[in-house]
PDB file of N, CA and C in Angstrom:
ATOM      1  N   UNK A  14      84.833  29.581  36.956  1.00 47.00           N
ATOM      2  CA  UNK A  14      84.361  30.099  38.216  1.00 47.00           C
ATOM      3  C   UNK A  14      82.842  30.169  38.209  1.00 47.00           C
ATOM      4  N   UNK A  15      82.181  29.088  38.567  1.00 47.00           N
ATOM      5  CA  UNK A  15      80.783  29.071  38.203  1.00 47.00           C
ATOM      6  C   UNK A  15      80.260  29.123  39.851  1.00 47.00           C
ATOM      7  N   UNK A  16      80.121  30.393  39.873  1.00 48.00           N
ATOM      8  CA  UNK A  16      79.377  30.329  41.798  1.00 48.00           C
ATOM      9  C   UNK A  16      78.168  30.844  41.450  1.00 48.00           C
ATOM     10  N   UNK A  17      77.057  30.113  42.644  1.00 47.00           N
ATOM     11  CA  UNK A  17      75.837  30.457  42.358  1.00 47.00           C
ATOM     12  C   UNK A  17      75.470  31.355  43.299  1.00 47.00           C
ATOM     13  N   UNK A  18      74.338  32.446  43.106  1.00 45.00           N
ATOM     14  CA  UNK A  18      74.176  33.056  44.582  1.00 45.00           C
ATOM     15  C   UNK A  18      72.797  32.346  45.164  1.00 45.00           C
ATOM     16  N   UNK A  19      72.677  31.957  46.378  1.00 47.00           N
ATOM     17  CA  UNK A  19      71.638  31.440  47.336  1.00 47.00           C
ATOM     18  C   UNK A  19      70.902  32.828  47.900  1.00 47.00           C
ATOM     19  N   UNK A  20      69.342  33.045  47.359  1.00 48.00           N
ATOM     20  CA  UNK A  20      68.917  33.942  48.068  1.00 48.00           C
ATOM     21  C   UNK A  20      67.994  33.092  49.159  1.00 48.00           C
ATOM     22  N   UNK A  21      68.534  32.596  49.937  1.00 49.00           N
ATOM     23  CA  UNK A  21      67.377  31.644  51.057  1.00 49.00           C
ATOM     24  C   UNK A  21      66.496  32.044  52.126  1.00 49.00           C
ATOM     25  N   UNK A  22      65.921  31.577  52.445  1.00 47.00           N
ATOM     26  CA  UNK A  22      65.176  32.485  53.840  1.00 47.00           C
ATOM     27  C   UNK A  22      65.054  31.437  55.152  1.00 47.00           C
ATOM     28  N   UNK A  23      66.592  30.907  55.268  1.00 47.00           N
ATOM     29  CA  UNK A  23      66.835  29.718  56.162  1.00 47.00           C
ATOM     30  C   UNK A  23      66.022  30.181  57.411  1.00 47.00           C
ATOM     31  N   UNK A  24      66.852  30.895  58.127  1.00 45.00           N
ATOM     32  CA  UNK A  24      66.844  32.253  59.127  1.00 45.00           C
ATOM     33  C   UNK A  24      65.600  32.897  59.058  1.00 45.00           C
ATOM     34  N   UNK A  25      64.830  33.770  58.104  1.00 44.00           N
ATOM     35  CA  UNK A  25      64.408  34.652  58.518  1.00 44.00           C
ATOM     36  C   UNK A  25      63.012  33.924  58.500  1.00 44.00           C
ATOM     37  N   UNK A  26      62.693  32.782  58.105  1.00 47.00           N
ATOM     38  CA  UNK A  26      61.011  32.724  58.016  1.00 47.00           C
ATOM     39  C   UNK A  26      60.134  32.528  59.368  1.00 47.00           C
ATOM     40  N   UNK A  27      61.082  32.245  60.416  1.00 44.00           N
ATOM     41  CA  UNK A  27      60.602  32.261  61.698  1.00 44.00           C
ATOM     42  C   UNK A  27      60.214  33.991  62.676  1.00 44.00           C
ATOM     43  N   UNK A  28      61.164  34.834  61.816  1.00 45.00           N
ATOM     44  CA  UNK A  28      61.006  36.115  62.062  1.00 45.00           C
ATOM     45  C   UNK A  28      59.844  36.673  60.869  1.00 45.00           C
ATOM     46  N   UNK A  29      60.032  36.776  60.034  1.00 51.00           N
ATOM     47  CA  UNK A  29      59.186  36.989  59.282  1.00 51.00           C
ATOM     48  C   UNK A  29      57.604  36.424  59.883  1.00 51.00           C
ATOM     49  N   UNK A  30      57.275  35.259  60.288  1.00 55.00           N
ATOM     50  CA  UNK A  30      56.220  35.030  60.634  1.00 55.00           C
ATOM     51  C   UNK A  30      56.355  35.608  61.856  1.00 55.00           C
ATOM     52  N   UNK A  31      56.689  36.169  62.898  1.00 56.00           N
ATOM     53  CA  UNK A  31      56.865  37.211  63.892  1.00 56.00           C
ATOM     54  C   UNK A  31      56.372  38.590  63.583  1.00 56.00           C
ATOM     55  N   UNK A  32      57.092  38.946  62.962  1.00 64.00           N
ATOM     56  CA  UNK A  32      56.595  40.228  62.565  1.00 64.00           C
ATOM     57  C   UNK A  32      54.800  40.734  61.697  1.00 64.00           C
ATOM     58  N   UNK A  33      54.655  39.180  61.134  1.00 72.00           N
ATOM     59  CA  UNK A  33      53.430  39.585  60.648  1.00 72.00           C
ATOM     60  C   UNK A  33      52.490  40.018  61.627  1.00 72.00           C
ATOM     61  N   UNK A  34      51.214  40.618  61.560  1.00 83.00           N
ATOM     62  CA  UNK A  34      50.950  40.901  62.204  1.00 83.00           C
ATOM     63  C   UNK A  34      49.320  40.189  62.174  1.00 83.00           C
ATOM     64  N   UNK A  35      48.417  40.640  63.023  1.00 87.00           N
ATOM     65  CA  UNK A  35      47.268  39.496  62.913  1.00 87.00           C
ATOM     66  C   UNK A  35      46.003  40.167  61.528  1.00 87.00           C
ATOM     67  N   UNK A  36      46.705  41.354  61.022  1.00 87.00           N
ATOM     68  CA  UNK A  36      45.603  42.069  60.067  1.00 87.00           C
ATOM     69  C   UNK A  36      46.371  41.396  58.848  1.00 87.00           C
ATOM     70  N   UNK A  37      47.609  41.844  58.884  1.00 82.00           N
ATOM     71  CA  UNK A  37      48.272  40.802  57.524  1.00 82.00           C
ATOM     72  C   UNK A  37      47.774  39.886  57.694  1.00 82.00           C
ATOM     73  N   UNK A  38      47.625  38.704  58.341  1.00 82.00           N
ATOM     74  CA  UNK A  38      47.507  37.041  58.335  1.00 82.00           C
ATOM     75  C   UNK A  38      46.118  37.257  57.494  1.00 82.00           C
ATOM     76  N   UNK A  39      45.034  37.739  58.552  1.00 85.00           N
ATOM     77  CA  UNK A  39      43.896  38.102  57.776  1.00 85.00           C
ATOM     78  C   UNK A  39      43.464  38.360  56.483  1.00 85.00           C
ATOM     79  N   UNK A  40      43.793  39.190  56.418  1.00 81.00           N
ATOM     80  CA  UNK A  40      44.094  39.973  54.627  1.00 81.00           C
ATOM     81  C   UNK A  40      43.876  38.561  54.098  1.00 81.00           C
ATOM     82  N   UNK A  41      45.453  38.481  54.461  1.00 81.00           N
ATOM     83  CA  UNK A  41      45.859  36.931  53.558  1.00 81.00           C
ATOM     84  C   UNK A  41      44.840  36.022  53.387  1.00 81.00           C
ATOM     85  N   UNK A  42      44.313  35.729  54.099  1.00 81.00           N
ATOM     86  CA  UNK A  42      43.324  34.538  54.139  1.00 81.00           C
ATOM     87  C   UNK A  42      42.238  34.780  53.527  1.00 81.00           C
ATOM     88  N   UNK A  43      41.313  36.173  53.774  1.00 82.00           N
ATOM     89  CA  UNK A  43      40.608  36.781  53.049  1.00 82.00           C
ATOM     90  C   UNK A  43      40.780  36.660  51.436  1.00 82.00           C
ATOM     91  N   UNK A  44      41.610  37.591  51.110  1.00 79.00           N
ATOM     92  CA  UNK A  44      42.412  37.753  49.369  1.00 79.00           C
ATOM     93  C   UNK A  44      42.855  36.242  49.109  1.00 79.00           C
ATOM     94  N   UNK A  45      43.076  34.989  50.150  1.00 80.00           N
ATOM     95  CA  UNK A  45      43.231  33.675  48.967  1.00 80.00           C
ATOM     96  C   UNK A  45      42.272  33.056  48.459  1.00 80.00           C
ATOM     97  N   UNK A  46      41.122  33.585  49.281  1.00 83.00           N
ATOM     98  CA  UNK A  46      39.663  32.660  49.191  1.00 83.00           C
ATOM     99  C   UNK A  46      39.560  32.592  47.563  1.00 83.00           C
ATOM    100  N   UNK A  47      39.600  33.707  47.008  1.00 83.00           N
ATOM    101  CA  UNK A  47      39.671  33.842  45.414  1.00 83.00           C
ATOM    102  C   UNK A  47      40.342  33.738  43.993  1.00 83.00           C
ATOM    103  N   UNK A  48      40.440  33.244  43.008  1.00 85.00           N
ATOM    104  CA  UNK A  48      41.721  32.599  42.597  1.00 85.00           C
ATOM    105  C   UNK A  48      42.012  34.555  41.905  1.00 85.00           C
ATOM    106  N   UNK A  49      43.497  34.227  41.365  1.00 82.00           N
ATOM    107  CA  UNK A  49      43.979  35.750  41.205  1.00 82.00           C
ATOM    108  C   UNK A  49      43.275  36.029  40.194  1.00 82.00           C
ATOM    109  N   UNK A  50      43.142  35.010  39.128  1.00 88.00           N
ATOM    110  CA  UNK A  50      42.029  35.250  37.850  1.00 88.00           C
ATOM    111  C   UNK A  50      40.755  36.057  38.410  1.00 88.00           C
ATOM    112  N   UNK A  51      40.535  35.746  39.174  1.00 92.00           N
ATOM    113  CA  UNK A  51      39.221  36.743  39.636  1.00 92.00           C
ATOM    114  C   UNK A  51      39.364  38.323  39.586  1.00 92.00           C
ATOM    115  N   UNK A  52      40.126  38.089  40.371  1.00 91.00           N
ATOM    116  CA  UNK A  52      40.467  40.225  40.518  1.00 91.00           C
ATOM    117  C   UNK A  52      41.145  40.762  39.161  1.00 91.00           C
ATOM    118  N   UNK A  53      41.478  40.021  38.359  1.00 93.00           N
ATOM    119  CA  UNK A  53      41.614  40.400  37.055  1.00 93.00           C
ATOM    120  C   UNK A  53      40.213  40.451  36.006  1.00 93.00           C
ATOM    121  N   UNK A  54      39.167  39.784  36.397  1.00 95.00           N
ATOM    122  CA  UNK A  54      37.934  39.830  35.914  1.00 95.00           C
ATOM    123  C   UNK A  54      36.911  40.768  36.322  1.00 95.00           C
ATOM    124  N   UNK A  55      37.105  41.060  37.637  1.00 95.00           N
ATOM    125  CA  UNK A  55      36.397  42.119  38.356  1.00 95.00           C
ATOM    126  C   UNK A  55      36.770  43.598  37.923  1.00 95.00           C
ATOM    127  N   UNK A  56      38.554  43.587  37.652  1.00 96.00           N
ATOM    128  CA  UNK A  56      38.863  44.848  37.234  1.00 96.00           C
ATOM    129  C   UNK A  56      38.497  45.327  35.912  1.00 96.00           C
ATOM    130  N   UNK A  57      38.176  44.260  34.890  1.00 97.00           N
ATOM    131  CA  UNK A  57      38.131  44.261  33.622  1.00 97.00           C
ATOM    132  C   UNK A  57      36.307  44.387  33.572  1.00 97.00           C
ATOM    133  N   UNK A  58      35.809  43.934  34.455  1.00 97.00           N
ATOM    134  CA  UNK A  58      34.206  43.961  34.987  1.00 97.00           C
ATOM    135  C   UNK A  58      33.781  45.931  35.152  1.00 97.00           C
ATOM    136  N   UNK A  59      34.891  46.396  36.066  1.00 97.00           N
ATOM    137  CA  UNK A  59      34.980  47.351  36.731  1.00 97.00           C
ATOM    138  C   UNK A  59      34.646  48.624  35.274  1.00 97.00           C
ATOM    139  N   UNK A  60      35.673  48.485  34.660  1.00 97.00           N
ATOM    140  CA  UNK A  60      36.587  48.893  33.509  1.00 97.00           C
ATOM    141  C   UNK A  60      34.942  49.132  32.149  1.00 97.00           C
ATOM    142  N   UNK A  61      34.371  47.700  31.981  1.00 97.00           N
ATOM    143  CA  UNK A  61      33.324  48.174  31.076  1.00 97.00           C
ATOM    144  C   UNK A  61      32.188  48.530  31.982  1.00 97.00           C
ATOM    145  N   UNK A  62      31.605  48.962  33.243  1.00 96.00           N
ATOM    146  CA  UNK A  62      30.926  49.183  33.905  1.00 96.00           C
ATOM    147  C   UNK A  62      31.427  50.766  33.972  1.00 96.00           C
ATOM    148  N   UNK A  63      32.466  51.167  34.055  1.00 96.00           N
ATOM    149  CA  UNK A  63      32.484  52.283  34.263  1.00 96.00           C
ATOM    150  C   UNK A  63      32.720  53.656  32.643  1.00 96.00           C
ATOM    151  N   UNK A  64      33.080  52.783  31.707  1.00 96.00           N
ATOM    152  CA  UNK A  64      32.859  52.932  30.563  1.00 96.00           C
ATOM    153  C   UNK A  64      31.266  53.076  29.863  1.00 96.00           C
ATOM    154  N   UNK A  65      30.540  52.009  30.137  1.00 95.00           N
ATOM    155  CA  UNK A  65      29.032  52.362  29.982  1.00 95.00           C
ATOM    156  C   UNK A  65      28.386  53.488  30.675  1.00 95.00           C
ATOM    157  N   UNK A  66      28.251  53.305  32.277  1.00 93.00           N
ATOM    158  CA  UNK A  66      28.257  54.657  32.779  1.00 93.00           C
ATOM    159  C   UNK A  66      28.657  55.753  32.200  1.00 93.00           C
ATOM    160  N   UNK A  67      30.053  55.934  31.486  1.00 91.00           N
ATOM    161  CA  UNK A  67      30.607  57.247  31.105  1.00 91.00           C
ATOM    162  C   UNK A  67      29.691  57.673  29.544  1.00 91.00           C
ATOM    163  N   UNK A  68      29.186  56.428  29.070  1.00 91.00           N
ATOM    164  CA  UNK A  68      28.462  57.009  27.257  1.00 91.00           C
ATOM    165  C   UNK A  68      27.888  56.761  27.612  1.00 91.00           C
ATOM    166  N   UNK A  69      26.843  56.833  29.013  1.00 89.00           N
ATOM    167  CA  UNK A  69      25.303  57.033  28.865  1.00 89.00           C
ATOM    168  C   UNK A  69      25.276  58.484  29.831  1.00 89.00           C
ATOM    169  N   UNK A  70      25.938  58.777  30.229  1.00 83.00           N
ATOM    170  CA  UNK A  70      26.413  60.517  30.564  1.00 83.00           C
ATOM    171  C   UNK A  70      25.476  61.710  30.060  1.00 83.00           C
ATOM    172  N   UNK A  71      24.198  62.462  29.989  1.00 80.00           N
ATOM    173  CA  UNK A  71      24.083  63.055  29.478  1.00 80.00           C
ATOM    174  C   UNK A  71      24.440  64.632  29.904  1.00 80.00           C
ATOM    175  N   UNK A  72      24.583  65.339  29.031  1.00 75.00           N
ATOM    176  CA  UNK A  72      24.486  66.683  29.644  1.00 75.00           C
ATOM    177  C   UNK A  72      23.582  67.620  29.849  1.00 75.00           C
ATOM    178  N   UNK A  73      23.986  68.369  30.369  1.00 70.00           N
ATOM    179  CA  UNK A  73      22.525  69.577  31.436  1.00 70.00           C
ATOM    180  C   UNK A  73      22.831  70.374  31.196  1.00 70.00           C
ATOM    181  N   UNK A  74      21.988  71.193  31.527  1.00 66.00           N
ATOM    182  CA  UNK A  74      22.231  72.412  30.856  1.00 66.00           C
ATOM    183  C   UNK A  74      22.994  73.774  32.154  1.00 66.00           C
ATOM    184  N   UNK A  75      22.658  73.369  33.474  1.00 67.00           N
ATOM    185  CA  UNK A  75      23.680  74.158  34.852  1.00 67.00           C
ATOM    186  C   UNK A  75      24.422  73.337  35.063  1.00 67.00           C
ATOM    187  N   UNK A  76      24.547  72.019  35.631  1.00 66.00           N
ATOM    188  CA  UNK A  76      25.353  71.477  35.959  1.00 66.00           C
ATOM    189  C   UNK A  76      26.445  71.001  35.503  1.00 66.00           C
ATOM    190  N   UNK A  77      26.478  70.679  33.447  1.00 66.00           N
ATOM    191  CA  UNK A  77      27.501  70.222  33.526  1.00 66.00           C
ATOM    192  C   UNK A  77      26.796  68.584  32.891  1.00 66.00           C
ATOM    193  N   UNK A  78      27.132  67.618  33.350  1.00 68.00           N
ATOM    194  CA  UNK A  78      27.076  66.673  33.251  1.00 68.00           C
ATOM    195  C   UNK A  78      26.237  65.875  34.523  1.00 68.00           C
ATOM    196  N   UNK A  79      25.394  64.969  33.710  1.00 76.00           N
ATOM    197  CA  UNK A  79      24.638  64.092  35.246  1.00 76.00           C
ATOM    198  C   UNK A  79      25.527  63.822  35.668  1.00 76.00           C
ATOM    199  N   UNK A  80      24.911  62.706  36.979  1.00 84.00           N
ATOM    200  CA  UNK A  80      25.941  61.944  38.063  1.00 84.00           C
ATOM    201  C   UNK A  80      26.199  60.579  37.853  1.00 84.00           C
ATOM    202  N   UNK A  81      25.741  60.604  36.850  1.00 87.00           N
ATOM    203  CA  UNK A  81      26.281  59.287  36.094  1.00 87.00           C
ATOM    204  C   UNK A  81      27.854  59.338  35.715  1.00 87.00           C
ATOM    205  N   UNK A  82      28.515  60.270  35.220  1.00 88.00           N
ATOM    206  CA  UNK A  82      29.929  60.383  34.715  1.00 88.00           C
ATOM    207  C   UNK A  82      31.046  60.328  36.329  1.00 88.00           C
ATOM    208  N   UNK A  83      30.118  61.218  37.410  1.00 89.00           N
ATOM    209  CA  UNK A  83      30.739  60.655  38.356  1.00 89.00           C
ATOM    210  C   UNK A  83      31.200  59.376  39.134  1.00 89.00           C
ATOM    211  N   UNK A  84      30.191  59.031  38.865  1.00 93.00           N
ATOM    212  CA  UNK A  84      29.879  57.791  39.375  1.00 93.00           C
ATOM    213  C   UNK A  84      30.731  56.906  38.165  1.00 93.00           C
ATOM    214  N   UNK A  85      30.824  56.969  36.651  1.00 93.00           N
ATOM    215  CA  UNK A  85      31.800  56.410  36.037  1.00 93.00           C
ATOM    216  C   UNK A  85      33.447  56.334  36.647  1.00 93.00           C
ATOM    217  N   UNK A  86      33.606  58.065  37.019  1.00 93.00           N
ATOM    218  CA  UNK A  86      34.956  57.827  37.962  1.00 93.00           C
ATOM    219  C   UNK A  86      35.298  56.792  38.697  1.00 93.00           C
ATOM    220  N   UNK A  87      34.260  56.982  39.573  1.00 94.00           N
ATOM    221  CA  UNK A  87      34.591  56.251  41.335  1.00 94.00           C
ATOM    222  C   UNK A  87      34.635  54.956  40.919  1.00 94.00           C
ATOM    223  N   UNK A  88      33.755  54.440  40.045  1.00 95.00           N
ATOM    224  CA  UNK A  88      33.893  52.536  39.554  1.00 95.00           C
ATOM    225  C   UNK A  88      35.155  52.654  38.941  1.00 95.00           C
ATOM    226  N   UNK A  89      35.730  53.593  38.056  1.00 95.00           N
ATOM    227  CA  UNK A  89      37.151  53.486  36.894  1.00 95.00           C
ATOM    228  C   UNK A  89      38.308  53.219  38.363  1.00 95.00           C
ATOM    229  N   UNK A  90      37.674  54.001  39.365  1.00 96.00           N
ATOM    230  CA  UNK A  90      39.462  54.169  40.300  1.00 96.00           C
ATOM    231  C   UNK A  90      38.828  52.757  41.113  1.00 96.00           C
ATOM    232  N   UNK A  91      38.728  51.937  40.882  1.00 95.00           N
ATOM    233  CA  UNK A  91      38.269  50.570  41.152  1.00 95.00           C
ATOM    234  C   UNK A  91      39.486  49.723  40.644  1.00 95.00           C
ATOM    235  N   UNK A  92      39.754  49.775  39.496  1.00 96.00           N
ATOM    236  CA  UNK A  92      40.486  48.735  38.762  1.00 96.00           C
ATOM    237  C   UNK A  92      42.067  48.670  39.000  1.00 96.00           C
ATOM    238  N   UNK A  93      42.675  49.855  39.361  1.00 96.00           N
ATOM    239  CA  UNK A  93      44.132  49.759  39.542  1.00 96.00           C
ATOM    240  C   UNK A  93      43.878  48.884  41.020  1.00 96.00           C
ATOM    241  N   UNK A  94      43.506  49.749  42.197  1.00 94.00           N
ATOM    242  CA  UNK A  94      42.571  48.833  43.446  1.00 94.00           C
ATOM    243  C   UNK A  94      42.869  47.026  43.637  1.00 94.00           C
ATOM    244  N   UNK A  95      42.131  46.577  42.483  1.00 94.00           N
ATOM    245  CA  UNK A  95      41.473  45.444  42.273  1.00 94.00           C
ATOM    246  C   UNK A  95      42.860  44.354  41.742  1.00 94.00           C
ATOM    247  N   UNK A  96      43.494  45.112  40.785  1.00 94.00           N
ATOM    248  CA  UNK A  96      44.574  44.505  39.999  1.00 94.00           C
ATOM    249  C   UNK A  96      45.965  44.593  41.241  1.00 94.00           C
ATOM    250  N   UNK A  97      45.833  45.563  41.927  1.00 92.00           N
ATOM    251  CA  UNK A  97      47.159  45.205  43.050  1.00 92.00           C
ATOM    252  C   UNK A  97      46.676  44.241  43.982  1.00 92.00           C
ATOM    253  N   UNK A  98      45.401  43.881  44.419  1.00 89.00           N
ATOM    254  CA  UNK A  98      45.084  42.966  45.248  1.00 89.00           C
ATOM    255  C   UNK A  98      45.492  41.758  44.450  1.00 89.00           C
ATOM    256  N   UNK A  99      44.884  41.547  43.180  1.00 90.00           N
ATOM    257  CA  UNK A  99      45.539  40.124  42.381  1.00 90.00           C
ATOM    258  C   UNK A  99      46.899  40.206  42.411  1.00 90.00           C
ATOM    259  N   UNK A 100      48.080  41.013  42.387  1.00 90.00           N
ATOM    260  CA  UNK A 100      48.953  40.981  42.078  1.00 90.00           C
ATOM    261  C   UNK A 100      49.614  40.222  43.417  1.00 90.00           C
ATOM    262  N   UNK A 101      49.002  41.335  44.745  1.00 87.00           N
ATOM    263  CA  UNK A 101      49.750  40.948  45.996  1.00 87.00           C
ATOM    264  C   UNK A 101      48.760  39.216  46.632  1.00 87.00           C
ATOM    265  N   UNK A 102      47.683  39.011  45.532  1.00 87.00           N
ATOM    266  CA  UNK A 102      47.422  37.739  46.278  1.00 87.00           C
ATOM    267  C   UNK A 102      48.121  36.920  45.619  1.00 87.00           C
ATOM    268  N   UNK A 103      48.829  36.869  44.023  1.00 88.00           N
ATOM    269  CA  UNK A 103      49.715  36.186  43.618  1.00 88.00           C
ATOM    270  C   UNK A 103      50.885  36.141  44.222  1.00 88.00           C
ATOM    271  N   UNK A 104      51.311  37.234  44.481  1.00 88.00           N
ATOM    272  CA  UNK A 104      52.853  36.546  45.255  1.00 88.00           C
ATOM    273  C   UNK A 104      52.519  35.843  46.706  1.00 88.00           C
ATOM    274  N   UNK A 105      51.373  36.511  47.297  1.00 85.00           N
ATOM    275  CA  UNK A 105      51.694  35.616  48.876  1.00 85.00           C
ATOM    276  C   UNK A 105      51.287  34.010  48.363  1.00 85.00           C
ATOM    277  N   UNK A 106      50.612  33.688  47.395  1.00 85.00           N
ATOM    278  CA  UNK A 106      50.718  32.371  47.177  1.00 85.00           C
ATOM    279  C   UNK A 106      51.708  32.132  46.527  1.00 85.00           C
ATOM    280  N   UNK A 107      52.814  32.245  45.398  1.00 86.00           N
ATOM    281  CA  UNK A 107      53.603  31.978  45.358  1.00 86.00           C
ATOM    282  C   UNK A 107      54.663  31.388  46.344  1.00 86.00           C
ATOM    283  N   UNK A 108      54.501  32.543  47.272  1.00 83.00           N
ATOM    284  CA  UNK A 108      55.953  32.676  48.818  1.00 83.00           C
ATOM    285  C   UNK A 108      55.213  31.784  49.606  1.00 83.00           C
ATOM    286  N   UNK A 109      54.215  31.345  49.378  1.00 82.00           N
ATOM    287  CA  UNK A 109      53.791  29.950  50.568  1.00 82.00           C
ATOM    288  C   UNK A 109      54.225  28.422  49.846  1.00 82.00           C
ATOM    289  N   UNK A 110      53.971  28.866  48.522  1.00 84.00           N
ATOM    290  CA  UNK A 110      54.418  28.021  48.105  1.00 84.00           C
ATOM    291  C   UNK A 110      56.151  27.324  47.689  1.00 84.00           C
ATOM    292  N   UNK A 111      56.509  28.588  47.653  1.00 87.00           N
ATOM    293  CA  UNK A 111      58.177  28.394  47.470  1.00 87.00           C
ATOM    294  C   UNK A 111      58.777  27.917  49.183  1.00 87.00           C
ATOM    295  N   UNK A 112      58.481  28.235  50.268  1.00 84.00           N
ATOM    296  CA  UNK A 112      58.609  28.245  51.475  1.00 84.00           C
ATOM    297  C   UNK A 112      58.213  26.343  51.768  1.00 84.00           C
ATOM    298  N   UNK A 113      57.079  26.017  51.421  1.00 85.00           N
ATOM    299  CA  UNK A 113      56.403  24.750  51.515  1.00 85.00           C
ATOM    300  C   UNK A 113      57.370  23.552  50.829  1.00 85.00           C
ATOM    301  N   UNK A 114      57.769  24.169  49.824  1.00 84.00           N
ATOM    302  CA  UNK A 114      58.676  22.986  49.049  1.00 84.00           C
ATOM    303  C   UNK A 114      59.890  23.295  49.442  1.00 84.00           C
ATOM    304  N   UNK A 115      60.439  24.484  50.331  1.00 80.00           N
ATOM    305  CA  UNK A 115      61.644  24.584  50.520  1.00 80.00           C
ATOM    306  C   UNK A 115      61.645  23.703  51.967  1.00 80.00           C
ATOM    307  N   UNK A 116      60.672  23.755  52.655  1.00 78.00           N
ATOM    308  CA  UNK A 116      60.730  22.537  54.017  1.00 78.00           C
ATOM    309  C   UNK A 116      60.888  21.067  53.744  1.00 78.00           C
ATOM    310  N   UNK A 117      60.218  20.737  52.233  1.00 70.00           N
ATOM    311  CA  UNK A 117      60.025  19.117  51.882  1.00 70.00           C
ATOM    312  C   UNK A 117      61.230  18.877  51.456  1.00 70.00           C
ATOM    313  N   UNK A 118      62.210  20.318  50.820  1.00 64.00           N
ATOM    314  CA  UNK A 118      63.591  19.585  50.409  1.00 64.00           C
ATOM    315  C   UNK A 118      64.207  19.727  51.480  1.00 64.00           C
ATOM    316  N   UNK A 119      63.949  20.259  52.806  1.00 58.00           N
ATOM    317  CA  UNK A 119      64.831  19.731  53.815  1.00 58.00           C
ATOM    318  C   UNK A 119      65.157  18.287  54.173  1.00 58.00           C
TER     319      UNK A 119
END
């Protein structure tokens, strides 16, 4: 009993492109300009940028710490950011691409 399951998107890719909307399309086009390797370099960019910032940090004597360690934050919450944009620009190229060869084997 060897049955396969078909997950296809015979049907829905005409709705699916319906529903997108004109900020998705955008996005999209925007986030492909760059290959995904990029936003994995930027985050990893992000990552020792905000690490240097954090050990050149000195401390004060009211405040606490300069505004350098802050400013280490705000670049660190950069990288999760950066790495879901690569992630979600990898699949929409993937799904253009699985979609593209699924028309040529029509």
């Amino acid at each position: 009993m060897d049955q396969s399951f078909d997950v296809s998107t015979q049907g829905m890719t005409s709705t699916l492109n319906k529903n997108e909307g004109k900020t998705t399309q955008l996005i999209e086009r925007q986030t492909s300009r760059l290959p995904s390797i990029a936003y994995l370099g930027l985050a990893f960019g992000s990552m020792l940028i905000s690490a240097s910032l954090a050990a050149s940090a000195r401390p004060q004597r009211r405040f606490g710490y300069s505004k350098r360690l802050e400013l280490a934050n705000f670049v660190g919450q950069w990288v999760p950011s950066l790495l879901l944009i690569g992630v979600y620009n990898k699949l929409v190229k993937v799904e253009h691409e699985m979609l593209s060869a699924r028309s040529v084997v029509r």
